[in-house]
Coordinates of C-alpha atoms in Angstrom, one line a residue:
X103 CA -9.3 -105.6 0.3
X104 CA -8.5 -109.6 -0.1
X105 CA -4.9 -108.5 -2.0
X106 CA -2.6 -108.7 1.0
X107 CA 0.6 -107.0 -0.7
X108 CA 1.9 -104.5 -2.8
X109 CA 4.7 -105.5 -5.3
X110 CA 7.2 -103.0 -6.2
X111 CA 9.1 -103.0 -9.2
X112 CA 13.0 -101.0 -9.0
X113 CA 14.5 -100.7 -11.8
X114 CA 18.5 -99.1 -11.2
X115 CA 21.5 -98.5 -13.0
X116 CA 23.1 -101.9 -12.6
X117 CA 20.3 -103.9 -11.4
X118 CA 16.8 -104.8 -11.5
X119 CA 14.8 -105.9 -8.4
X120 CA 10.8 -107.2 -7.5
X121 CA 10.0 -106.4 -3.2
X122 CA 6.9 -107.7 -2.1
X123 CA 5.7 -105.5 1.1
X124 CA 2.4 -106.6 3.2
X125 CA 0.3 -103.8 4.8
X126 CA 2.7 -102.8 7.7
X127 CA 5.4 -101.9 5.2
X128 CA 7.5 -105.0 5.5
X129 CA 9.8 -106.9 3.1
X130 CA 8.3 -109.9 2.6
X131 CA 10.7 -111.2 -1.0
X132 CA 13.2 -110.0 -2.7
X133 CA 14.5 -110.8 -6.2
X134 CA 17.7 -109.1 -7.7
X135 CA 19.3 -109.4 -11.3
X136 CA 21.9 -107.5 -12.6
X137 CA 22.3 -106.4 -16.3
X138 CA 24.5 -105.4 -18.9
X139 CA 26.6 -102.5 -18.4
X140 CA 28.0 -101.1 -22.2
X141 CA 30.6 -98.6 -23.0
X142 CA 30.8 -98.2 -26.6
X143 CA 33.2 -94.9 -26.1
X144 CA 34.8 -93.7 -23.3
X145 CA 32.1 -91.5 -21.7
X146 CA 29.1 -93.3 -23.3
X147 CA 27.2 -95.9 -20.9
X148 CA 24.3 -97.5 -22.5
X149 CA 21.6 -100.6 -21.5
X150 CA 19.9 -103.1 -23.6
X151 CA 16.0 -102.4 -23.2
X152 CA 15.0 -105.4 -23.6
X153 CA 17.3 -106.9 -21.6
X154 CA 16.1 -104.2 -19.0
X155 CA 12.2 -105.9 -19.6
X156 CA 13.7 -109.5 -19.5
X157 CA 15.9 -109.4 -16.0
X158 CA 12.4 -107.1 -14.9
X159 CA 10.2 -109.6 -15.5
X160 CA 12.5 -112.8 -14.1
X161 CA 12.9 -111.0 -11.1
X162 CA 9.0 -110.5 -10.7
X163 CA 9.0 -114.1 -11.6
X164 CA 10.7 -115.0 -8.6
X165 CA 9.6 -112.7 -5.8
X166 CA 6.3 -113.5 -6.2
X167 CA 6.9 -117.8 -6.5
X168 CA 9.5 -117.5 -3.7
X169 CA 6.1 -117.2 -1.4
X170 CA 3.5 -118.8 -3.6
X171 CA 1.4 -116.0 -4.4
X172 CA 0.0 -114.7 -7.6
X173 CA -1.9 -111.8 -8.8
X174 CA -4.8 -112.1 -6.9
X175 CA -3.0 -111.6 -3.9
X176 CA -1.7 -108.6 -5.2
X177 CA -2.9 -105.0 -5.1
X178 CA -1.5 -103.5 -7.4
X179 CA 2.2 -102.8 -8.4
X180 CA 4.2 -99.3 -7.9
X181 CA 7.3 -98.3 -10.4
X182 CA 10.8 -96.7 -9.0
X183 CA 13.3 -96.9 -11.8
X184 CA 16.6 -95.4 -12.7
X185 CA 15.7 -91.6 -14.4
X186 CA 17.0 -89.5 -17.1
X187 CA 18.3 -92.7 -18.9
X188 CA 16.4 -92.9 -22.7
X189 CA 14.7 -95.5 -24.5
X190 CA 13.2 -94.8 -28.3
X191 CA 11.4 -97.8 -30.0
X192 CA 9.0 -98.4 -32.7
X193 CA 5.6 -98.3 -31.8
X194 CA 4.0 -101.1 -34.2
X195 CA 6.7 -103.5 -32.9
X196 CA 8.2 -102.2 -29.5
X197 CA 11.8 -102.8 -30.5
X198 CA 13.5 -100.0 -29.7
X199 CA 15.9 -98.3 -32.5
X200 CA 19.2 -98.1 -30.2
X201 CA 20.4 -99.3 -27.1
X202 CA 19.6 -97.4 -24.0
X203 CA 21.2 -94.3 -23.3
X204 CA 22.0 -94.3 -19.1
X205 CA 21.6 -90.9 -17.5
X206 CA 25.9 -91.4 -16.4
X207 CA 26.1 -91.0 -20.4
X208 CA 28.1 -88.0 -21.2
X209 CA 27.8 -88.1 -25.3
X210 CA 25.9 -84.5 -25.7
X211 CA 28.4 -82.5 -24.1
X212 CA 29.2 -81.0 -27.0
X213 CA 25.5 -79.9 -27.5
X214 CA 25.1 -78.8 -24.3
X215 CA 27.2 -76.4 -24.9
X216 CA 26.3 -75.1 -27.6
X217 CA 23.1 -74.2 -25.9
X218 CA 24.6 -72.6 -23.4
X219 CA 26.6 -70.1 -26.0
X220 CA 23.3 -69.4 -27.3
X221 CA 22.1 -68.1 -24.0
X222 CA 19.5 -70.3 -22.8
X223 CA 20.4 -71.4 -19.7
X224 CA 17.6 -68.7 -17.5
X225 CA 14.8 -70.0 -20.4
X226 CA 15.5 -74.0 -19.5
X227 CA 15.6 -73.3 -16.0
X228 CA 12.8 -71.0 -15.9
X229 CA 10.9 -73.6 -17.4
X230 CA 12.0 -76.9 -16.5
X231 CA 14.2 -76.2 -13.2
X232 CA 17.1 -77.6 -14.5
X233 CA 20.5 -76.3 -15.4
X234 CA 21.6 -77.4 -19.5
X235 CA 23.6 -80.8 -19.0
X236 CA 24.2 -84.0 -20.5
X237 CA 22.4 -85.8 -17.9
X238 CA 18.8 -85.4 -18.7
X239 CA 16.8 -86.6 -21.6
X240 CA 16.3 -84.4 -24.0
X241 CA 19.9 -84.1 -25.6
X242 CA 19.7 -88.2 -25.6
X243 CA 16.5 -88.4 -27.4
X244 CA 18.0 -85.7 -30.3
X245 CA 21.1 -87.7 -30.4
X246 CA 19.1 -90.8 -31.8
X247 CA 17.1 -89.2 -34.0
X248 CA 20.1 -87.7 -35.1
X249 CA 22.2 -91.2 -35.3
X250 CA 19.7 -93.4 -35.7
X251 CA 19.6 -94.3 -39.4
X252 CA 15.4 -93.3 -40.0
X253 CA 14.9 -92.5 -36.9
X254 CA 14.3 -89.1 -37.6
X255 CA 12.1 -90.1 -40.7
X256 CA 10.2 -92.1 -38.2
X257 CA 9.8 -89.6 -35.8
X258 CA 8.7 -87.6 -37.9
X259 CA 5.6 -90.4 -38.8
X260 CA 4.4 -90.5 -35.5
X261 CA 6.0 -93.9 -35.5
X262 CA 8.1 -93.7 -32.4
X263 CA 8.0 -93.4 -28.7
X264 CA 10.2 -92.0 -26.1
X265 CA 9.9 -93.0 -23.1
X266 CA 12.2 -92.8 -19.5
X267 CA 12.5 -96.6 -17.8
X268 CA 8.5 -96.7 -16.1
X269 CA 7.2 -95.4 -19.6
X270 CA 9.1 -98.8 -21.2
X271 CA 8.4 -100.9 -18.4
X272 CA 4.5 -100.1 -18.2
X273 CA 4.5 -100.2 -21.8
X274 CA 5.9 -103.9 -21.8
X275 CA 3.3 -104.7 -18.7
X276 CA 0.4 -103.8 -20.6
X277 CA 1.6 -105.0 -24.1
X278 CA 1.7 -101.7 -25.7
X279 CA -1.8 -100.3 -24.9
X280 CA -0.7 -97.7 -22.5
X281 CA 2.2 -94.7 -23.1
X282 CA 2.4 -93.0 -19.9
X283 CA 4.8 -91.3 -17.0
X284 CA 4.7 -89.4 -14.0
X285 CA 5.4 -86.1 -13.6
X286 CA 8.5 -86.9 -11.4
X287 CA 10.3 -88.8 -14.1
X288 CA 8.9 -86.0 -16.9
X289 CA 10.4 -83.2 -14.9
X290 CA 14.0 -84.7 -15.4
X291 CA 13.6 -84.5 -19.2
X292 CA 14.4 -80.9 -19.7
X293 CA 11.0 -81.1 -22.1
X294 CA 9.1 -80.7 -19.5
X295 CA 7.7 -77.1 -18.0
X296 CA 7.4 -77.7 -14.2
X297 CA 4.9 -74.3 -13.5
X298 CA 2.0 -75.9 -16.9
X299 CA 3.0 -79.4 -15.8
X300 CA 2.9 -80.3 -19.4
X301 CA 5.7 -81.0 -22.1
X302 CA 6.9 -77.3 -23.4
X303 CA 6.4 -77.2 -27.5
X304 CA 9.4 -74.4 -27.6
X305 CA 11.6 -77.0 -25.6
X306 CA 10.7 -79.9 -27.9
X307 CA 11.1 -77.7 -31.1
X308 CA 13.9 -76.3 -29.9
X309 CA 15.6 -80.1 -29.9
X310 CA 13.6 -81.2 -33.0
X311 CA 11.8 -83.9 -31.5
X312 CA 8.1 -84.1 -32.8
X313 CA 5.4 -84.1 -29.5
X314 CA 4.0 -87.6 -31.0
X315 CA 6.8 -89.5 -29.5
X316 CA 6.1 -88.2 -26.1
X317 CA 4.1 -90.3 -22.8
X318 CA 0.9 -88.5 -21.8
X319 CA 2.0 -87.5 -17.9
X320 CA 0.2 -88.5 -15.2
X321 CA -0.1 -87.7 -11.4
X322 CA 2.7 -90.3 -8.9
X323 CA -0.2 -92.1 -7.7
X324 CA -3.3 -93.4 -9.9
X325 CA -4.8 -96.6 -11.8
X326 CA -2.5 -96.5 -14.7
X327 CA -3.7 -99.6 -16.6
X328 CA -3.5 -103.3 -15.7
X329 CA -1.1 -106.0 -16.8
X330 CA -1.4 -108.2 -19.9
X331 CA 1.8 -110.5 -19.6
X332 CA 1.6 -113.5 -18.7
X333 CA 3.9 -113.6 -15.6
X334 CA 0.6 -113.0 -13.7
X335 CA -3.1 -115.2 -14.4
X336 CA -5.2 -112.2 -13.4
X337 CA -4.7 -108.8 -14.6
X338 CA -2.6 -106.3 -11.7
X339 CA -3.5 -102.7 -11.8
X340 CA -0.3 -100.2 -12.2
X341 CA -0.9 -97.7 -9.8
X342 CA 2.1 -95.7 -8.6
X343 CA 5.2 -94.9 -10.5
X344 CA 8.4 -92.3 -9.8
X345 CA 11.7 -91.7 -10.1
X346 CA 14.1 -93.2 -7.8
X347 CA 15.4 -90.6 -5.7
X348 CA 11.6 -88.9 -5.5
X349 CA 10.4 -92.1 -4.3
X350 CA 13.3 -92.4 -1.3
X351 CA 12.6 -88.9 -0.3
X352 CA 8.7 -90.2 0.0
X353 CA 9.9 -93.7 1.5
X354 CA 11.5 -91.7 3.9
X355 CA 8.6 -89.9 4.9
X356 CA 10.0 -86.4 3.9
X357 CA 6.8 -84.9 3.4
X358 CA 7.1 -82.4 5.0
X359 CA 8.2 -78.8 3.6
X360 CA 12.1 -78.5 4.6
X361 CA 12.9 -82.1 5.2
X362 CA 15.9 -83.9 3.8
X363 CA 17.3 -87.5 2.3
X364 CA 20.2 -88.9 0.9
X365 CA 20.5 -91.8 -1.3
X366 CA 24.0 -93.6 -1.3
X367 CA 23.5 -95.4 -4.7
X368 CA 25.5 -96.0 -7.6
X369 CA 25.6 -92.0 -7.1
X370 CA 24.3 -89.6 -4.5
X371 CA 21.2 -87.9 -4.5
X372 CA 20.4 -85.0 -2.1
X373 CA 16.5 -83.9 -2.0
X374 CA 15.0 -81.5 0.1
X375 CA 10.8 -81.2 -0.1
X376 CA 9.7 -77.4 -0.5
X377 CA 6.2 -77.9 -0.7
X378 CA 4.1 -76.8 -3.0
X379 CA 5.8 -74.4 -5.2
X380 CA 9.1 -74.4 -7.0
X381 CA 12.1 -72.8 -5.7
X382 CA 14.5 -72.1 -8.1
X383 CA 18.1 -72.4 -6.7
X384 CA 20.8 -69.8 -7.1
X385 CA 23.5 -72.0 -5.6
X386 CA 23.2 -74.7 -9.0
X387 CA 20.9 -77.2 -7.3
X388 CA 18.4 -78.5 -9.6
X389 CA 14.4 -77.9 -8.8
X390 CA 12.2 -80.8 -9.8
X391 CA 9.2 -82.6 -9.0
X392 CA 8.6 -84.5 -5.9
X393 CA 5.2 -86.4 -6.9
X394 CA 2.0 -85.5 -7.6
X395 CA -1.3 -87.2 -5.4
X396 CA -4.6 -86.3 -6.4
X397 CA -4.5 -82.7 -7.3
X398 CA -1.8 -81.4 -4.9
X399 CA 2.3 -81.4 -6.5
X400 CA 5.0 -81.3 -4.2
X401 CA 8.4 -79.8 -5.4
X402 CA 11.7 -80.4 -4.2
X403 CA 14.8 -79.1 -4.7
X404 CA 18.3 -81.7 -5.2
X405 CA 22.0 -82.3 -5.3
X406 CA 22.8 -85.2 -7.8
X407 CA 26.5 -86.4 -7.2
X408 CA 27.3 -89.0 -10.0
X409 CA 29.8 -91.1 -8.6
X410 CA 29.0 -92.7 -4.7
X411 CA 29.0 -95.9 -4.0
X412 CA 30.6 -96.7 -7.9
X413 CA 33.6 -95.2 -6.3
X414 CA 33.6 -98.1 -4.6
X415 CA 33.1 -100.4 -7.4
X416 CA 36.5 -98.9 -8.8
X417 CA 38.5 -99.4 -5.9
X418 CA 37.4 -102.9 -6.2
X419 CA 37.4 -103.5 -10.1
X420 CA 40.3 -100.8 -11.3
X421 CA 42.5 -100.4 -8.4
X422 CA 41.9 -104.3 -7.3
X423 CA 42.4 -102.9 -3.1
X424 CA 39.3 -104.1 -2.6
X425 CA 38.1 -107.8 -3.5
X426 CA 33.9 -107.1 -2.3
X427 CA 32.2 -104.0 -2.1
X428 CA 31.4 -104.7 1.7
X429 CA 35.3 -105.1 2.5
X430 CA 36.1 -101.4 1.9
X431 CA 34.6 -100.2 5.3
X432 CA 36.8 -102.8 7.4
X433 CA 39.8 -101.3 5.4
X434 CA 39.2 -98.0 5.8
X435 CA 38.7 -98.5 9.2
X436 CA 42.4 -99.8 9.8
X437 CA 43.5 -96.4 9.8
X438 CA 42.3 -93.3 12.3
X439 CA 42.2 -91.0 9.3
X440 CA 42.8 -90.1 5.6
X441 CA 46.6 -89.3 6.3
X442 CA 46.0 -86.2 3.9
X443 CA 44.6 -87.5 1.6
X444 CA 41.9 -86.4 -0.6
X445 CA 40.0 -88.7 -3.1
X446 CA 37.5 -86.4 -6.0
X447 CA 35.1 -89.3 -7.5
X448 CA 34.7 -86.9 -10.3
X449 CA 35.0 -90.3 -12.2
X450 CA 32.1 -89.1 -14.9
X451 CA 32.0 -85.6 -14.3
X452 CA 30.5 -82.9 -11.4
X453 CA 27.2 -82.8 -10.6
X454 CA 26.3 -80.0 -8.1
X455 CA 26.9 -77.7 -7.2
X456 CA 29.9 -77.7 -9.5
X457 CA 28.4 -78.8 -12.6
X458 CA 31.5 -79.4 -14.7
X459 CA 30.7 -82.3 -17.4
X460 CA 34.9 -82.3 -18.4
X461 CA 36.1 -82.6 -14.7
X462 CA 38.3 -86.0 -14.2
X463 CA 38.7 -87.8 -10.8
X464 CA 41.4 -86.6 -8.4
X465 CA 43.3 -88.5 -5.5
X466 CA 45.7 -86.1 -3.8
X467 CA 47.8 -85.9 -0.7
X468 CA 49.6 -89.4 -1.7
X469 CA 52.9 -89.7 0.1
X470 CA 55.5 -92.7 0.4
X471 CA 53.5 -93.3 3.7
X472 CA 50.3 -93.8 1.7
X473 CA 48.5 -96.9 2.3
X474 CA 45.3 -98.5 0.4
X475 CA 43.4 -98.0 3.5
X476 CA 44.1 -94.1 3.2
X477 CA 42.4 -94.5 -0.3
X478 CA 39.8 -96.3 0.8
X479 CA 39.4 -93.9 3.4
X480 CA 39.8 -90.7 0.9
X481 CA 37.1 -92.4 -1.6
X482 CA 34.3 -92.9 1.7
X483 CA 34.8 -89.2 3.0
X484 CA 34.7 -88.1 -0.9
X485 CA 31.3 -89.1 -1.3
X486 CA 30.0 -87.6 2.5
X487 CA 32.2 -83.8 1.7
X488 CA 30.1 -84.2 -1.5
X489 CA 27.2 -84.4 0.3
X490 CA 28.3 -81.6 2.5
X491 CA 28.5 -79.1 0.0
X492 CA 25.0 -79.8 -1.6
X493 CA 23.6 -79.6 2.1
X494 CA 25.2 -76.2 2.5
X495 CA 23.6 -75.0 -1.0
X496 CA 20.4 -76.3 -0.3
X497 CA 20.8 -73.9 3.5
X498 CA 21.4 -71.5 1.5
X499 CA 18.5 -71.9 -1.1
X500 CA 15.9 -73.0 1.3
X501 CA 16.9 -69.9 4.1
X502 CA 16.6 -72.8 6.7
X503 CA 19.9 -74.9 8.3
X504 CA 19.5 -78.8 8.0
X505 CA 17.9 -80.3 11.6
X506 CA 18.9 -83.7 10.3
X507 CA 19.4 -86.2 7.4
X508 CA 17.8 -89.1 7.0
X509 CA 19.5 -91.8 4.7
X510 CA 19.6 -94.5 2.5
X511 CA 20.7 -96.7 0.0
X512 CA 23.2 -99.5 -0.1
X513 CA 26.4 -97.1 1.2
X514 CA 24.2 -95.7 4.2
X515 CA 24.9 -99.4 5.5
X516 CA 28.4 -98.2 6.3
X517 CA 28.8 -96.6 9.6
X518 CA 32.2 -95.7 9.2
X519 CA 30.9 -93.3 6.5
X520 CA 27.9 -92.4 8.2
X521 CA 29.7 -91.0 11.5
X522 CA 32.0 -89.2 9.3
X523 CA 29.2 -87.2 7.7
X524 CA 27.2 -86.3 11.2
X525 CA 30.6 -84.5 11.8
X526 CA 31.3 -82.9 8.9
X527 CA 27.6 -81.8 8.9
X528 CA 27.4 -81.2 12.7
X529 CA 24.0 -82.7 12.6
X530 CA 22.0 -86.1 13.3
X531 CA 22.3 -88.8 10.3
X532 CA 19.1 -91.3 10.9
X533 CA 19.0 -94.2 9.1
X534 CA 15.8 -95.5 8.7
X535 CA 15.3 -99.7 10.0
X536 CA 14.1 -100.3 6.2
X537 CA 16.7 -99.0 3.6
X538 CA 14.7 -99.8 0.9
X539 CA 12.9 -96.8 0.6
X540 CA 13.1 -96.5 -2.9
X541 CA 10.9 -99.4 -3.4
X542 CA 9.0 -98.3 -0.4
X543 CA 7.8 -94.7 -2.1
X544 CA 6.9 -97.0 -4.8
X545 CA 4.8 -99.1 -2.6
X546 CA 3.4 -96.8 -1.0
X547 CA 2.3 -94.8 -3.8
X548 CA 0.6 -97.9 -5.2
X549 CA -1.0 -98.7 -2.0
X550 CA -2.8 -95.1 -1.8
X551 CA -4.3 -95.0 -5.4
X552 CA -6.1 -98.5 -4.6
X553 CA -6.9 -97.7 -0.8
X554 CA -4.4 -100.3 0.3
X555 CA -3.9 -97.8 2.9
X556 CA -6.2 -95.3 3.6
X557 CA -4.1 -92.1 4.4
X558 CA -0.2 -90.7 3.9
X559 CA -1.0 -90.6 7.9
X560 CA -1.3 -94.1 8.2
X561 CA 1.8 -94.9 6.3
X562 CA 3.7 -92.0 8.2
X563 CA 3.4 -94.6 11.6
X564 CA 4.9 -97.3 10.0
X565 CA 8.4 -95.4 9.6
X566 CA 11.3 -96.4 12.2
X567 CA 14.9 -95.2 12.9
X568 CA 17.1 -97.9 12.9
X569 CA 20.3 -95.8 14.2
X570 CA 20.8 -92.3 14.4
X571 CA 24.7 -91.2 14.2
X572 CA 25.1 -88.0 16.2
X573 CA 28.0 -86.0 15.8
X574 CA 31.3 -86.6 17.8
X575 CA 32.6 -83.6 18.2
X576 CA 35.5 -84.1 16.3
X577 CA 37.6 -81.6 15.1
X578 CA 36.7 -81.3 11.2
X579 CA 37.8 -77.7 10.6
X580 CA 41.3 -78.9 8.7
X581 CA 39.7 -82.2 7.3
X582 CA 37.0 -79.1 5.5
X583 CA 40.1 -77.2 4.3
X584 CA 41.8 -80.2 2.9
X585 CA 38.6 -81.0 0.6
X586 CA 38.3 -77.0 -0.5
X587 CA 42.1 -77.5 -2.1
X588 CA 41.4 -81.0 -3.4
X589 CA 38.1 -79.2 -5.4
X590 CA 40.6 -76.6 -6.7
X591 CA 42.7 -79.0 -8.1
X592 CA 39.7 -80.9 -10.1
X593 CA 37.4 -78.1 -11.4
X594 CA 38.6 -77.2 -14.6

């Protein structure tokens, strides 16, 4: 093969990014751009598509020129993007008919709940693996047709598409000629029937949103279609596409039945591969999707925490104790522990395995001798006893106890934290030497469908530990207590 790279496309919450990564699975450019955040109400959190599309493509733009190559040189190009979060546009024109809704968005509460009274929480998670919440797509997508002035009308014509972030952004690379997903992304839709692998009709009547608006899924790793925008002189084919945290748990490897990852992102998101069938989880984890190669599915079962590393974010924006993200670890670290206190990021809700959508942060424990570095402290071991209690329900799901956890994601970076949660788990954190392994599943992904590399064996050689945190011995008995009576006082 002449193409020497694979470019990968993330598109998150805050920020869109372009990696470029040769054959051994190395970084060789990196653009980043961030975007718009909106919050209309308090509770809502929407994007601009377009502006989505616009910092996508700069940022393609500029990893590719930053080494002079073009798309030639370019094997194709694998999709990791921020999921749950909903775009509707117009199909003759590709505008869409209302801003982004972000997957933090907690507008259909109300709806959810409604379903719930009309008891069909057992039928949703039969079908789709998911528990009734706010968070996926399907309440977002009824919302604007509901809101939308015509929407509906339109729907109704056939004149609309729905599509996740990798259905917009393939639908922008192609110029409108291909409607697509994965089943990774479709699986977080709660329209989607994880046993048929196909969208459920009695889900998508049961919303009112008419099948014509829907992408046709697709397997994690195939020839999608090739490019038509002008950013590249030769035509790129599209070739691997999944959801964010489905392709960390494949960067990392995980591909085997049993193994773990955490992603410390903007939240924190907890997957364990169970092979290939669903397990549905009595302990509120979610079952979904892990990808789909050739004819083989892998499932996996997760932990979404909503608020990680955007705890930080507050400290630094809200409180103002912080003046950089990457100061908070320093901080923290000027005290030997949380003098009592206990910080619950339940800034936008609970995720698991608490689920409440109405739950508000807490910070307790504060005393006259209360420093910022004890909050800073409180907010870093918030998000690793978050992670604890999604480990201990996935132990309990799974029938297996966690041999280690691998790790990444911008927080993982902070060994402070890191060292906390080998002790509070009593097993090995690894952190892997590449931490973008988010783009990396992507890449990878890509690279298989066009036989950039030739086997998931091949691949599996090029992934190195960069530092595994073992645990200390610590005493974390009281420290376990103190975060059981700060969850008391949140859950509502």
């Amino acid at each position: 093969m002449s193409a020497k790279y694979i470019l990968a496309l993330d598109q998150g919450t805050s920020s869109s990014r372009a990696i470029v990564f040769d054959h051994d699975g190395n970084i060789c450019s990196v653009a980043q751009q961030e975007f718009t955040q909106y919050f209309p109400q308090p509770g809502w959190v929407e994007h601009d598509p377009m502006e989505i599309w616009a910092s996508e493509a700069a940022v393609i733009a500029e990893a590719i020129s930053r080494i002079g190559i073009g798309g030639l040189d370019i094997a194709a190009i694998g999709i990791t993007n921020q999921r749950e979060t909903t775009i509707v546009w117009d199909a003759q024109t590709g505008v869409p008919v209302h801003n982004a809704i972000v997957w933090q968005d907690r507008r259909t509460s109300g709806f959810c709940d409604e379903l719930k009274e009309r008891g069909l929480v057992d039928k949703i998670r039969q079908k789709t693996g998911l528990i009734i919440d706010a968070y996926f797509s399907g309440t977002k997508i009824k919302w604007i047709l509901d809101n939308v002035p015509g929407a509906r009308e339109k729907a109704q014509k056939g004149q609309l598409r729905f599509g996740t972030v990798d259905s917009w952004l393939v639908w922008q690379l192609t110029r409108g000629e291909v409607h697509i997903t994965d089943v990774s992304n479709a699986s977080r839709t709660m329209l989607f029937n994880i046993n048929t692998l196909e969208w459920d009709k009695e889900l998508l009547e049961l919303l009112d949103i008419p099948a014509s608006m829907m992408p046709r899924v697709c397997s994690s790793s195939e020839i999608y279609g090739h490019t038509k925008t002008t950013i590249f002189a030769h035509e790129v084919p599209i070739a691997g596409i999944a959801g964010d945290q489905q392709a960390a748990l494949f960067g990392q490897m995980c591909t085997a039945p049993g193994s773990v990852k955490n992603t410390y992102g903007t939240g924190c998101f907890l997957l364990m591969n169970t092979g290939e069938k669903p397990i549905l989880s009595k302990n509120n984890l979610l079952t979904t999707v892990a990808w789909k190669i050739g004819n083989t599915v892998n499932y996996a079962l997760e932990g979404s925490i909503f608020v990680g590393g955007s705890v930080v974010q507050w400290l630094r924006d809200g409180l103002g104790i912080i003046r950089s993200s990457g100061e908070i670890e320093a901080l923290a670290a000027t005290v030997p522990d949380n003098g009592g206190v206990y910080f619950v990021p339940a800034l936008t809700g609970m995720g698991a395995p608490y689920w409440d959508q109405y739950a508000h942060g807490v910070i307790c424990g504060i005393t006259r001798g209360t420093t910022a570095a004890h909050i800073a402290r409180a907010a870093l071991e918030g998000i690793a006893f978050q992670t604890m209690d999604i480990v201990n329900a996935m132990e309990k799901d799974a029938g297996v106890k966690l041999s280690e956890l691998k790790v990444d994601g911008g927080a993982s970076r902070n060994n402070l934290m890191m060292q906390f949660q080998a002790d509070i788990l009593g097993t090995n954190v690894i952190r892997p030497q590449v931490t973008e392994t988010t783009a990396m599943g992507a890449c990878y992904l890509a690279g298989l469908a066009v036989g950039f590399w030739s086997s998931l064996d091949e691949i599996k050689q090029q992934w190195q530990a960069e530092r595994t945190f073992t645990p200390s011995g610590a005493d974390v008995k009281a420290a376990k207590e103190g975060w059981v009576d700060a969850i008391s006082r949140t859950i509502s």
